[in-house]
mmCIF file of C-alpha atoms in Angstrom:
data_model
loop_
_atom_site.group_PDB
_atom_site.id
_atom_site.type_symbol
_atom_site.label_atom_id
_atom_site.label_comp_id
_atom_site.label_asym_id
_atom_site.label_seq_id
_atom_site.Cartn_x
_atom_site.Cartn_y
_atom_site.Cartn_z
ATOM 1 C CA UNK A 350 38.411 163.264 87.513
ATOM 2 C CA UNK A 351 38.700 159.763 86.201
ATOM 3 C CA UNK A 352 40.627 161.066 83.219
ATOM 4 C CA UNK A 353 43.130 162.812 85.537
ATOM 5 C CA UNK A 354 43.663 159.712 87.630
ATOM 6 C CA UNK A 355 44.187 157.655 84.494
ATOM 7 C CA UNK A 356 46.780 160.122 83.177
ATOM 8 C CA UNK A 357 48.660 160.118 86.523
ATOM 9 C CA UNK A 358 48.726 156.295 86.598
ATOM 10 C CA UNK A 359 49.959 156.154 82.985
ATOM 11 C CA UNK A 360 52.763 158.654 83.635
ATOM 12 C CA UNK A 361 53.862 156.757 86.758
ATOM 13 C CA UNK A 362 54.068 153.452 84.885
ATOM 14 C CA UNK A 363 55.988 155.079 82.014
ATOM 15 C CA UNK A 364 58.572 156.670 84.307
ATOM 16 C CA UNK A 365 59.037 153.426 86.287
ATOM 17 C CA UNK A 366 59.725 151.490 83.113
ATOM 18 C CA UNK A 367 62.394 153.981 82.043
ATOM 19 C CA UNK A 368 64.038 153.830 85.524
ATOM 20 C CA UNK A 369 64.857 150.005 85.308
ATOM 21 C CA UNK A 370 68.399 148.809 84.536
ATOM 22 C CA UNK A 371 68.852 148.286 80.857
ATOM 23 C CA UNK A 372 69.937 144.840 79.699
ATOM 24 C CA UNK A 373 73.702 144.503 79.915
ATOM 25 C CA UNK A 374 75.691 143.074 77.107
ATOM 26 C CA UNK A 375 77.567 140.477 79.182
ATOM 27 C CA UNK A 376 77.956 138.131 76.247
ATOM 28 C CA UNK A 377 79.505 139.127 72.977
ATOM 29 C CA UNK A 378 80.518 137.216 69.918
ATOM 30 C CA UNK A 379 84.236 136.480 69.791
ATOM 31 C CA UNK A 380 84.384 135.533 66.102
ATOM 32 C CA UNK A 381 82.627 136.488 62.920
ATOM 33 C CA UNK A 382 82.608 133.069 61.327
ATOM 34 C CA UNK A 383 79.041 132.047 60.606
ATOM 35 C CA UNK A 384 79.572 128.315 61.078
ATOM 36 C CA UNK A 385 81.339 128.369 64.444
ATOM 37 C CA UNK A 386 81.011 130.987 67.191
ATOM 38 C CA UNK A 387 82.746 131.360 70.556
ATOM 39 C CA UNK A 388 80.900 133.230 73.294
ATOM 40 C CA UNK A 389 83.114 134.918 75.897
ATOM 41 C CA UNK A 390 81.715 136.101 79.242
ATOM 42 C CA UNK A 391 82.792 139.636 80.104
ATOM 43 C CA UNK A 392 83.283 141.017 83.608
ATOM 44 C CA UNK A 393 80.429 143.449 84.102
ATOM 45 C CA UNK A 394 80.052 145.713 87.130
ATOM 46 C CA UNK A 395 76.519 145.838 88.405
ATOM 47 C CA UNK A 396 74.992 149.282 88.506
ATOM 48 C CA UNK A 397 72.418 148.439 91.149
ATOM 49 C CA UNK A 398 72.773 145.917 94.013
ATOM 50 C CA UNK A 399 69.964 143.956 95.568
ATOM 51 C CA UNK A 400 69.130 144.482 99.215
ATOM 52 C CA UNK A 401 70.337 140.964 100.232
ATOM 53 C CA UNK A 402 73.806 141.375 98.716
ATOM 54 C CA UNK A 403 76.692 141.617 101.209
ATOM 55 C CA UNK A 404 80.069 142.888 100.198
ATOM 56 C CA UNK A 405 83.138 141.306 101.892
ATOM 57 C CA UNK A 406 86.802 142.087 101.612
ATOM 58 C CA UNK A 407 88.675 138.982 100.285
ATOM 59 C CA UNK A 408 91.867 140.105 102.009
ATOM 60 C CA UNK A 409 92.470 138.368 105.362
ATOM 61 C CA UNK A 410 93.189 140.560 108.330
ATOM 62 C CA UNK A 411 96.264 139.166 110.113
ATOM 63 C CA UNK A 412 95.207 140.218 113.592
ATOM 64 C CA UNK A 413 92.151 137.989 113.282
ATOM 65 C CA UNK A 414 94.139 134.822 112.444
ATOM 66 C CA UNK A 415 94.582 132.289 115.284
ATOM 67 C CA UNK A 416 97.092 129.419 115.330
ATOM 68 C CA UNK A 417 95.823 125.849 115.046
ATOM 69 C CA UNK A 418 95.248 124.153 118.381
ATOM 70 C CA UNK A 419 95.555 120.695 116.810
ATOM 71 C CA UNK A 420 98.335 119.724 114.407
ATOM 72 C CA UNK A 421 97.093 117.663 111.509
ATOM 73 C CA UNK A 422 99.175 114.786 110.189
ATOM 74 C CA UNK A 423 100.862 115.611 106.945
ATOM 75 C CA UNK A 424 100.349 113.400 103.956
ATOM 76 C CA UNK A 425 103.061 110.780 103.628
ATOM 77 C CA UNK A 426 103.542 108.954 100.352
ATOM 78 C CA UNK A 427 103.452 105.169 100.418
ATOM 79 C CA UNK A 428 106.869 103.637 101.070
ATOM 80 C CA UNK A 429 107.777 100.071 100.189
ATOM 81 C CA UNK A 430 110.617 100.080 102.717
ATOM 82 C CA UNK A 431 110.073 98.637 106.192
ATOM 83 C CA UNK A 432 112.559 99.916 108.764
ATOM 84 C CA UNK A 433 113.381 98.474 112.193
ATOM 85 C CA UNK A 434 115.656 100.163 114.727
ATOM 86 C CA UNK A 435 115.864 98.709 118.231
ATOM 87 C CA UNK A 436 118.236 99.338 121.112
ATOM 88 C CA UNK A 437 118.014 97.241 124.273
ATOM 89 C CA UNK A 438 119.776 97.202 127.622
ATOM 90 C CA UNK A 439 119.187 94.523 130.278
ATOM 91 C CA UNK A 440 120.731 94.955 133.723
ATOM 92 C CA UNK A 441 120.596 92.596 136.693
ATOM 93 C CA UNK A 442 122.135 93.248 140.109
ATOM 94 C CA UNK A 443 122.518 91.279 143.353
ATOM 95 C CA UNK A 444 123.780 92.907 146.534
ATOM 96 C CA UNK A 445 124.257 91.449 150.055
ATOM 97 C CA UNK A 446 124.773 93.203 153.381
ATOM 98 C CA UNK A 447 125.256 90.989 156.460
ATOM 99 C CA UNK A 448 123.470 88.198 154.650
ATOM 100 C CA UNK A 449 123.638 85.065 156.769
ATOM 101 C CA UNK A 450 123.055 82.682 153.852
ATOM 102 C CA UNK A 451 126.097 84.093 152.058
ATOM 103 C CA UNK A 452 126.603 85.230 148.492
ATOM 104 C CA UNK A 453 128.688 87.489 146.290
ATOM 105 C CA UNK A 454 127.646 90.886 144.953
ATOM 106 C CA UNK A 455 127.334 90.912 141.178
ATOM 107 C CA UNK A 456 126.180 93.117 138.309
ATOM 108 C CA UNK A 457 125.386 91.919 134.777
ATOM 109 C CA UNK A 458 124.614 93.988 131.678
ATOM 110 C CA UNK A 459 123.581 92.959 128.191
ATOM 111 C CA UNK A 460 123.350 95.471 125.338
ATOM 112 C CA UNK A 461 121.705 94.650 122.016
ATOM 113 C CA UNK A 462 120.919 96.430 118.766
ATOM 114 C CA UNK A 463 118.748 95.216 115.889
ATOM 115 C CA UNK A 464 118.471 96.964 112.525
ATOM 116 C CA UNK A 465 116.455 95.959 109.462
ATOM 117 C CA UNK A 466 115.867 97.524 106.059
ATOM 118 C CA UNK A 467 113.372 95.466 104.055
ATOM 119 C CA UNK A 468 111.968 96.323 100.630
ATOM 120 C CA UNK A 469 109.034 94.527 99.023
ATOM 121 C CA UNK A 470 107.053 95.579 95.949
ATOM 122 C CA UNK A 471 105.389 93.400 93.333
ATOM 123 C CA UNK A 472 108.081 91.016 92.021
ATOM 124 C CA UNK A 473 111.080 92.130 94.093
ATOM 125 C CA UNK A 474 111.939 91.586 97.760
ATOM 126 C CA UNK A 475 115.166 92.666 99.447
ATOM 127 C CA UNK A 476 115.757 92.001 103.174
ATOM 128 C CA UNK A 477 118.743 93.328 105.129
ATOM 129 C CA UNK A 478 119.314 92.694 108.827
ATOM 130 C CA UNK A 479 122.009 93.387 111.423
ATOM 131 C CA UNK A 480 122.039 91.956 114.962
ATOM 132 C CA UNK A 481 124.606 93.031 117.560
ATOM 133 C CA UNK A 482 124.864 91.741 121.153
ATOM 134 C CA UNK A 483 127.419 92.137 123.915
ATOM 135 C CA UNK A 484 127.185 91.219 127.605
ATOM 136 C CA UNK A 485 129.446 91.548 130.654
ATOM 137 C CA UNK A 486 129.328 90.283 134.235
ATOM 138 C CA UNK A 487 131.133 91.748 137.257
ATOM 139 C CA UNK A 488 131.157 89.641 140.403
ATOM 140 C CA UNK A 489 132.800 90.323 143.722
ATOM 141 C CA UNK A 490 136.077 88.486 144.087
ATOM 142 C CA UNK A 491 136.770 87.928 140.391
ATOM 143 C CA UNK A 492 137.552 89.932 137.273
ATOM 144 C CA UNK A 493 135.145 91.091 134.572
ATOM 145 C CA UNK A 494 133.823 88.299 132.343
ATOM 146 C CA UNK A 495 132.080 88.232 128.999
ATOM 147 C CA UNK A 496 128.617 86.661 128.920
ATOM 148 C CA UNK A 497 127.476 87.266 125.337
ATOM 149 C CA UNK A 498 129.148 88.337 122.090
ATOM 150 C CA UNK A 499 127.594 88.271 118.624
ATOM 151 C CA UNK A 500 127.760 90.013 115.247
ATOM 152 C CA UNK A 501 125.293 88.776 112.643
ATOM 153 C CA UNK A 502 124.755 90.416 109.227
ATOM 154 C CA UNK A 503 122.487 89.045 106.494
ATOM 155 C CA UNK A 504 121.026 90.091 103.154
ATOM 156 C CA UNK A 505 118.570 88.297 100.865
ATOM 157 C CA UNK A 506 117.571 89.380 97.356
ATOM 158 C CA UNK A 507 114.449 87.615 95.999
ATOM 159 C CA UNK A 508 112.449 87.708 92.774
ATOM 160 C CA UNK A 509 109.137 86.047 91.825
ATOM 161 C CA UNK A 510 107.550 85.510 88.415
ATOM 162 C CA UNK A 511 104.097 86.957 89.289
ATOM 163 C CA UNK A 512 102.267 88.733 92.118
ATOM 164 C CA UNK A 513 100.147 85.711 93.106
ATOM 165 C CA UNK A 514 102.755 83.192 94.221
ATOM 166 C CA UNK A 515 104.614 83.445 97.533
ATOM 167 C CA UNK A 516 107.660 81.501 96.271
ATOM 168 C CA UNK A 517 110.700 83.534 95.232
ATOM 169 C CA UNK A 518 114.018 82.813 93.570
ATOM 170 C CA UNK A 519 116.582 84.030 96.114
ATOM 171 C CA UNK A 520 120.245 84.841 96.592
ATOM 172 C CA UNK A 521 121.301 84.930 100.251
ATOM 173 C CA UNK A 522 124.468 85.908 102.113
ATOM 174 C CA UNK A 523 125.118 86.158 105.844
ATOM 175 C CA UNK A 524 128.168 86.530 108.033
ATOM 176 C CA UNK A 525 128.588 85.740 111.736
ATOM 177 C CA UNK A 526 131.454 86.471 114.138
ATOM 178 C CA UNK A 527 132.182 88.181 117.498
ATOM 179 C CA UNK A 528 133.583 91.460 118.866
ATOM 180 C CA UNK A 529 136.307 90.493 121.358
ATOM 181 C CA UNK A 530 138.413 87.580 122.586
ATOM 182 C CA UNK A 531 136.773 84.609 124.225
ATOM 183 C CA UNK A 532 138.349 82.679 127.100
ATOM 184 C CA UNK A 533 137.762 79.478 128.979
ATOM 185 C CA UNK A 534 137.495 81.047 132.410
ATOM 186 C CA UNK A 535 139.300 81.334 134.769
ATOM 187 C CA UNK A 536 142.118 81.155 132.190
ATOM 188 C CA UNK A 537 142.587 84.685 130.759
ATOM 189 C CA UNK A 538 145.904 84.159 129.020
ATOM 190 C CA UNK A 539 144.954 81.858 126.151
ATOM 191 C CA UNK A 540 142.089 83.031 123.909
ATOM 192 C CA UNK A 541 139.951 80.262 122.461
ATOM 193 C CA UNK A 542 138.289 82.643 119.944
ATOM 194 C CA UNK A 543 138.811 86.121 118.513
ATOM 195 C CA UNK A 544 137.258 88.529 116.024
ATOM 196 C CA UNK A 545 136.875 86.590 112.732
ATOM 197 C CA UNK A 546 138.347 83.548 114.448
ATOM 198 C CA UNK A 547 136.017 81.990 113.822
ATOM 199 C CA UNK A 548 134.001 83.901 111.247
ATOM 200 C CA UNK A 549 131.335 82.182 109.134
ATOM 201 C CA UNK A 550 130.188 83.337 105.713
ATOM 202 C CA UNK A 551 127.285 81.668 103.859
ATOM 203 C CA UNK A 552 126.580 82.529 100.198
ATOM 204 C CA UNK A 553 124.050 80.568 98.185
ATOM 205 C CA UNK A 554 121.129 80.485 95.779
ATOM 206 C CA UNK A 555 117.772 78.839 96.291
ATOM 207 C CA UNK A 556 114.089 79.538 96.827
ATOM 208 C CA UNK A 557 112.197 81.397 99.548
ATOM 209 C CA UNK A 558 108.630 81.238 100.801
ATOM 210 C CA UNK A 559 107.485 84.721 101.889
ATOM 211 C CA UNK A 560 103.829 85.158 102.948
ATOM 212 C CA UNK A 561 102.275 88.628 102.550
ATOM 213 C CA UNK A 562 102.496 89.452 106.285
ATOM 214 C CA UNK A 563 106.325 89.042 106.339
ATOM 215 C CA UNK A 564 106.227 87.192 109.688
ATOM 216 C CA UNK A 565 107.334 83.842 108.256
ATOM 217 C CA UNK A 566 110.356 83.217 106.073
ATOM 218 C CA UNK A 567 111.524 79.843 104.743
ATOM 219 C CA UNK A 568 114.707 79.663 102.646
ATOM 220 C CA UNK A 569 115.892 76.461 100.947
ATOM 221 C CA UNK A 570 119.242 76.439 99.167
ATOM 222 C CA UNK A 571 120.635 73.302 97.489
ATOM 223 C CA UNK A 572 123.892 75.138 96.664
ATOM 224 C CA UNK A 573 125.458 77.134 99.508
ATOM 225 C CA UNK A 574 129.123 77.886 99.986
ATOM 226 C CA UNK A 575 130.178 77.957 103.653
ATOM 227 C CA UNK A 576 133.440 79.717 104.425
ATOM 228 C CA UNK A 577 135.061 79.370 107.849
ATOM 229 C CA UNK A 578 137.637 82.071 108.617
ATOM 230 C CA UNK A 579 140.298 81.816 111.307
ATOM 231 C CA UNK A 580 142.241 85.075 110.973
ATOM 232 C CA UNK A 581 144.412 84.459 114.037
ATOM 233 C CA UNK A 582 147.851 82.941 113.648
ATOM 234 C CA UNK A 583 147.836 81.000 116.924
ATOM 235 C CA UNK A 584 144.400 79.473 116.403
ATOM 236 C CA UNK A 585 145.170 78.825 112.742
ATOM 237 C CA UNK A 586 148.346 76.912 113.636
ATOM 238 C CA UNK A 587 146.273 74.786 116.028
ATOM 239 C CA UNK A 588 143.840 73.868 113.237
ATOM 240 C CA UNK A 589 140.931 75.256 115.232
ATOM 241 C CA UNK A 590 137.324 75.291 113.951
ATOM 242 C CA UNK A 591 138.008 72.769 111.192
ATOM 243 C CA UNK A 592 140.672 74.640 109.184
ATOM 244 C CA UNK A 593 143.923 72.972 108.235
ATOM 245 C CA UNK A 594 146.933 73.862 110.347
ATOM 246 C CA UNK A 595 148.459 77.101 109.105
ATOM 247 C CA UNK A 596 145.444 77.919 106.894
ATOM 248 C CA UNK A 597 143.024 80.790 107.430
ATOM 249 C CA UNK A 598 140.012 79.724 105.360
ATOM 250 C CA UNK A 599 138.113 76.479 105.022
ATOM 251 C CA UNK A 600 135.482 76.123 102.254
ATOM 252 C CA UNK A 601 132.501 73.776 102.103
ATOM 253 C CA UNK A 602 129.660 73.288 99.623
ATOM 254 C CA UNK A 603 126.401 72.020 100.993
ATOM 255 C CA UNK A 604 122.651 72.241 101.557
ATOM 256 C CA UNK A 605 121.167 75.021 103.726
ATOM 257 C CA UNK A 606 117.693 75.516 105.226
ATOM 258 C CA UNK A 607 116.860 78.727 107.093
ATOM 259 C CA UNK A 608 113.592 79.510 108.826
ATOM 260 C CA UNK A 609 112.513 82.624 110.749
ATOM 261 C CA UNK A 610 109.119 83.173 112.334
ATOM 262 C CA UNK A 611 107.840 86.061 114.434
ATOM 263 C CA UNK A 612 104.339 85.997 115.931
ATOM 264 C CA UNK A 613 102.357 87.206 118.936
ATOM 265 C CA UNK A 614 101.388 84.064 120.855
ATOM 266 C CA UNK A 615 99.547 86.050 123.563
ATOM 267 C CA UNK A 616 98.806 89.650 124.364
ATOM 268 C CA UNK A 617 102.121 91.556 124.634
ATOM 269 C CA UNK A 618 104.058 88.259 124.294
ATOM 270 C CA UNK A 619 106.093 88.106 121.079
ATOM 271 C CA UNK A 620 107.904 84.939 119.958
ATOM 272 C CA UNK A 621 110.936 85.142 117.668
ATOM 273 C CA UNK A 622 112.337 81.929 116.191
ATOM 274 C CA UNK A 623 115.361 81.432 113.924
ATOM 275 C CA UNK A 624 116.733 78.073 112.712
ATOM 276 C CA UNK A 625 119.696 77.266 110.432
ATOM 277 C CA UNK A 626 120.405 73.711 109.234
ATOM 278 C CA UNK A 627 123.457 72.989 107.078
ATOM 279 C CA UNK A 628 125.123 69.826 105.790
ATOM 280 C CA UNK A 629 128.198 69.453 103.607
ATOM 281 C CA UNK A 630 128.116 67.428 100.375
ATOM 282 C CA UNK A 631 131.773 66.349 100.277
ATOM 283 C CA UNK A 632 133.203 65.714 103.769
ATOM 284 C CA UNK A 633 130.229 64.606 105.872
ATOM 285 C CA UNK A 634 126.910 64.593 104.051
ATOM 286 C CA UNK A 635 124.083 63.979 106.520
ATOM 287 C CA UNK A 636 126.012 65.425 109.468
ATOM 288 C CA UNK A 637 123.882 68.521 110.127
ATOM 289 C CA UNK A 638 125.154 71.730 111.721
ATOM 290 C CA UNK A 639 122.402 73.273 113.857
ATOM 291 C CA UNK A 640 122.001 76.910 114.889
ATOM 292 C CA UNK A 641 118.654 77.433 116.652
ATOM 293 C CA UNK A 642 117.615 80.541 118.562
ATOM 294 C CA UNK A 643 114.254 80.992 120.313
ATOM 295 C CA UNK A 644 113.295 84.191 122.160
ATOM 296 C CA UNK A 645 110.187 85.432 123.962
ATOM 297 C CA UNK A 646 109.708 89.167 124.397
ATOM 298 C CA UNK A 647 107.269 90.141 127.178
ATOM 299 C CA UNK A 648 106.289 93.762 126.629
ATOM 300 C CA UNK A 649 105.374 95.796 129.728
ATOM 301 C CA UNK A 650 105.081 99.192 127.998
ATOM 302 C CA UNK A 651 106.737 101.075 125.139
ATOM 303 C CA UNK A 652 110.126 101.149 126.895
ATOM 304 C CA UNK A 653 110.166 98.313 129.457
ATOM 305 C CA UNK A 654 110.239 94.618 128.541
ATOM 306 C CA UNK A 655 111.455 91.214 129.655
ATOM 307 C CA UNK A 656 113.353 88.660 127.562
ATOM 308 C CA UNK A 657 113.471 84.877 127.849
ATOM 309 C CA UNK A 658 115.545 83.044 125.281
ATOM 310 C CA UNK A 659 117.622 79.994 124.411
ATOM 311 C CA UNK A 660 120.358 79.413 121.830
ATOM 312 C CA UNK A 661 121.555 75.964 120.706
ATOM 313 C CA UNK A 662 124.561 75.377 118.420
ATOM 314 C CA UNK A 663 126.008 72.109 117.161
ATOM 315 C CA UNK A 664 128.946 72.235 114.737
ATOM 316 C CA UNK A 665 130.988 69.126 113.994
ATOM 317 C CA UNK A 666 134.044 71.289 113.267
ATOM 318 C CA UNK A 667 134.141 72.715 116.812
ATOM 319 C CA UNK A 668 135.869 70.230 119.148
ATOM 320 C CA UNK A 669 135.996 70.107 122.947
ATOM 321 C CA UNK A 670 138.358 68.374 125.409
ATOM 322 C CA UNK A 671 141.316 68.522 123.040
ATOM 323 C CA UNK A 672 144.556 67.182 124.529
ATOM 324 C CA UNK A 673 147.886 68.580 123.317
ATOM 325 C CA UNK A 674 151.300 67.270 124.345
ATOM 326 C CA UNK A 675 154.148 69.495 125.511
ATOM 327 C CA UNK A 676 155.789 69.427 122.075
ATOM 328 C CA UNK A 677 152.549 70.654 120.435
ATOM 329 C CA UNK A 678 151.338 67.355 119.017
ATOM 330 C CA UNK A 679 147.650 66.572 119.391
ATOM 331 C CA UNK A 680 147.046 63.529 121.559
ATOM 332 C CA UNK A 681 143.237 63.628 121.443
ATOM 333 C CA UNK A 682 141.441 65.893 118.945
ATOM 334 C CA UNK A 683 138.381 65.999 121.171
ATOM 335 C CA UNK A 684 134.709 65.576 120.315
ATOM 336 C CA UNK A 685 131.859 67.765 119.163
ATOM 337 C CA UNK A 686 129.268 68.776 121.730
ATOM 338 C CA UNK A 687 126.007 70.655 121.873
ATOM 339 C CA UNK A 688 126.454 74.294 122.878
ATOM 340 C CA UNK A 689 123.571 75.713 124.916
ATOM 341 C CA UNK A 690 122.910 79.253 126.143
ATOM 342 C CA UNK A 691 119.952 80.501 128.201
ATOM 343 C CA UNK A 692 118.967 84.145 128.661
ATOM 344 C CA UNK A 693 116.623 85.824 131.143
ATOM 345 C CA UNK A 694 116.575 89.575 131.620
ATOM 346 C CA UNK A 695 114.470 92.660 132.250
ATOM 347 C CA UNK A 696 115.469 96.005 130.813
ATOM 348 C CA UNK A 697 114.841 98.905 128.505
ATOM 349 C CA UNK A 698 113.967 98.747 124.808
ATOM 350 C CA UNK A 699 113.918 101.798 122.547
ATOM 351 C CA UNK A 700 112.538 101.617 119.007
ATOM 352 C CA UNK A 701 112.369 104.297 116.326
#
């Protein structure tokens, strides 16, 4: 009996050993060179699968795909260009109906546009800016009047010797003029200024101080050519804005300092400051032409804001109270005065 049980156990073990999966040749020699051999893994289909193995179809079934509920931001490569696009419109209106204290109905509008394309990377900096402004006022009992008019274009190309210093060698050019005729109201027949009459062009070389945050810019130029254009025959014959009578261009060589600074002095209160100081070497060295603009932008939300600003200009070539005789001779050439403009408005601002 024991011998029979032993034989049955032996036969069972022998048959089980023969039923196992034979060793697969998944690795084979790829070369016959005895010194160097490459072993390549072959794709081998398993003959038997374990109980825990789960087969899945790698093909995605389209009816099981759902659209994304949240859009993820796409990767954007780093750009060394800084772009600014702003459009603004300020409107103020006063209306009276049976108002005992009196008053005239009036509507004022001021449109502005600011564009900037600034590039800065390692040794090179290139700043380009365009500022456009135009304002009108309509008041009951009188014709439409202009309240603001400005075209200002500037470009500055700068280069520095290393990436540590904030001082650059710079070449700067800017031009300033107006869109339409200017009058000394209520006179509407004789324009006192026109497009490119005057027009100012500054071209010079110097040095610039540009901190990393690009909110402060100081430009010092010991050699700047100032060109004053009067491209109107009537104003040119009068010798307006410093040009000789009958001439259209007046050139000066002098010293120029330009400073711009933009900072947030309080929450949602942005200050923008721009100052130009220029003096001529030949005619009147030490007599400084001043162009200073200071603005405060009070942001209410992304589209609504309030503006408070001042603009001061003093140019020795611009004369006031000129007296001309009937035959056209100048009795009194007049004197230079400080020009002052104040701005207060609430309106819309769109940036993109």
